[in-house]
XYZ file of C-alpha atoms in Angstrom:
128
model
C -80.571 127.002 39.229
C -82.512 124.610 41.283
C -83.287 124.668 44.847
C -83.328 121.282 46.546
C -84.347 120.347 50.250
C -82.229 117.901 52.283
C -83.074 116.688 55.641
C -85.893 119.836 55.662
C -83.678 122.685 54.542
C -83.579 124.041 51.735
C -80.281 124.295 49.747
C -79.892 126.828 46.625
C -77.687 125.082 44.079
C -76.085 128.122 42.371
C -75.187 129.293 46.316
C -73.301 126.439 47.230
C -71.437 127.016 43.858
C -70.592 129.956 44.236
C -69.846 129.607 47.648
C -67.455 127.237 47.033
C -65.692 129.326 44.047
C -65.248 131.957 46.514
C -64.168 129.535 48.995
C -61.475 128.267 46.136
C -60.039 131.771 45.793
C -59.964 132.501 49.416
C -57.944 129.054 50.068
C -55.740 129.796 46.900
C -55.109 133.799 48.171
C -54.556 133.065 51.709
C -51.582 129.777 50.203
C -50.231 132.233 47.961
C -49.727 135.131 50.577
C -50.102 133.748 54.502
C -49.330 130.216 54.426
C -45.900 131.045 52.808
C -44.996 133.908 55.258
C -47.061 131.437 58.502
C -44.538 128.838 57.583
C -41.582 130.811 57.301
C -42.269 132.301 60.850
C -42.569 128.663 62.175
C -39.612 127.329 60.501
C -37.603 130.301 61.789
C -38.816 129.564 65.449
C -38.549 126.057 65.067
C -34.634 127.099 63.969
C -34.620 129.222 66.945
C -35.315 126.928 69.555
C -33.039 124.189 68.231
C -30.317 126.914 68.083
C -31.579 127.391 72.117
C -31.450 123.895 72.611
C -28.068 123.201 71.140
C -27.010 125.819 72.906
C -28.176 124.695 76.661
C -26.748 121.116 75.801
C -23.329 123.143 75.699
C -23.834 124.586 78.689
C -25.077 121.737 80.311
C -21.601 119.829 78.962
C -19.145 122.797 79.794
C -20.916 122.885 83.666
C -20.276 118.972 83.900
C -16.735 119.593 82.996
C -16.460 122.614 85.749
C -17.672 120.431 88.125
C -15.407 117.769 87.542
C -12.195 119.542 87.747
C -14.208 121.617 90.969
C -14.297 118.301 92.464
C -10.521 117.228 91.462
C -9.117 120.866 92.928
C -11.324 120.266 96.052
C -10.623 116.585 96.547
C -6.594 118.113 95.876
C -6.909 120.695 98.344
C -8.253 118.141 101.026
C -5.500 115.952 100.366
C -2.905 119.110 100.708
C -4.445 120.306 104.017
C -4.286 116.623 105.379
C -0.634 116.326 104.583
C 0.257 119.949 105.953
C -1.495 118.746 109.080
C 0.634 115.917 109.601
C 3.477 117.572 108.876
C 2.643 120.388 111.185
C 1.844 117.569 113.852
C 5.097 116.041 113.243
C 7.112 119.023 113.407
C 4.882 120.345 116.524
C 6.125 116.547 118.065
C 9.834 117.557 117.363
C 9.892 121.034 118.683
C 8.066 119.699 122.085
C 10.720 116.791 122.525
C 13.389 119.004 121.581
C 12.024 121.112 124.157
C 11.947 118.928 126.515
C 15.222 117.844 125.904
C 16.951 120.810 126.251
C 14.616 121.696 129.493
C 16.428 118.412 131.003
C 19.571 119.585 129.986
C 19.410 123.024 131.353
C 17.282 121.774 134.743
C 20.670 118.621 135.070
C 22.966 121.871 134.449
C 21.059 123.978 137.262
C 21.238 120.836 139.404
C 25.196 120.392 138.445
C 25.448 124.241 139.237
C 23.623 124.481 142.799
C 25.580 120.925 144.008
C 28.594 122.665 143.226
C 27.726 125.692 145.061
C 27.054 124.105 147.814
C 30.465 122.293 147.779
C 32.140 125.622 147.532
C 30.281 126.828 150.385
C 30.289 123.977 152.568
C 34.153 123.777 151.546
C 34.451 127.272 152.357
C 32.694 127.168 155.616
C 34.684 124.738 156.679
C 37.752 126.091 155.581
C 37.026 129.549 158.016
């Protein structure tokens, strides 16, 4: 075959055809026996990290729920404690008054007591 020259080089005609058979069976080997086993890696990994990604969306939706009914049991809790506070204040109030209610009684029973021993004494007293 021919050579020809283009833009200054030269260029062998039954090269480039061969070249380019050779390049044909490369492209053809390499599609039967890498592309095939190239695309089932990607397609696996592509599987893979939707399978990942389904996944985290799960765990993203069960930690939304956890900390929603966190948030209910604390906001429960606070209301709880509030309510046993008052209570607790309440019954606190009641045991002071009653407290003090029975202190008066006992302190108008003392008073009762010593006026009336005095009586008997000053009765007695004047009685000797």
């Amino acid at each position: 075959m021919g050579d020809i020259t283009l833009f200054g080089l030269p260029i062998s005609l039954g090269t480039m055809v061969y070249q380019a058979l050779i390049f044909t069976v490369l492209v053809f080997i390499l599609k039967k026996l890498v592309f095939k086993k190239l695309v089932g890696v990607l397609d696996s990994r592509k599987q893979h990290i939707e399978n990942h990604l389904q996944l985290t969306e799960q765990y993203k939706q069960e930690a939304e729920r956890k900390l929603e009914l966190s948030t209910k049991i604390l906001n429960q809790a606070r209301k709880d404690a509030k309510e046993i506070m008052k209570k607790s204040e309440n019954e606190a109030k009641s045991i002071i008054f009653n407290a003090k209610v029975e202190a008066k009684e006992i302190l108008k029973e003392v008073k009762e007591e010593s006026f009336r021993s005095r009586s008997f004494m000053h009765k007695d007293s004047k009685g000797a």
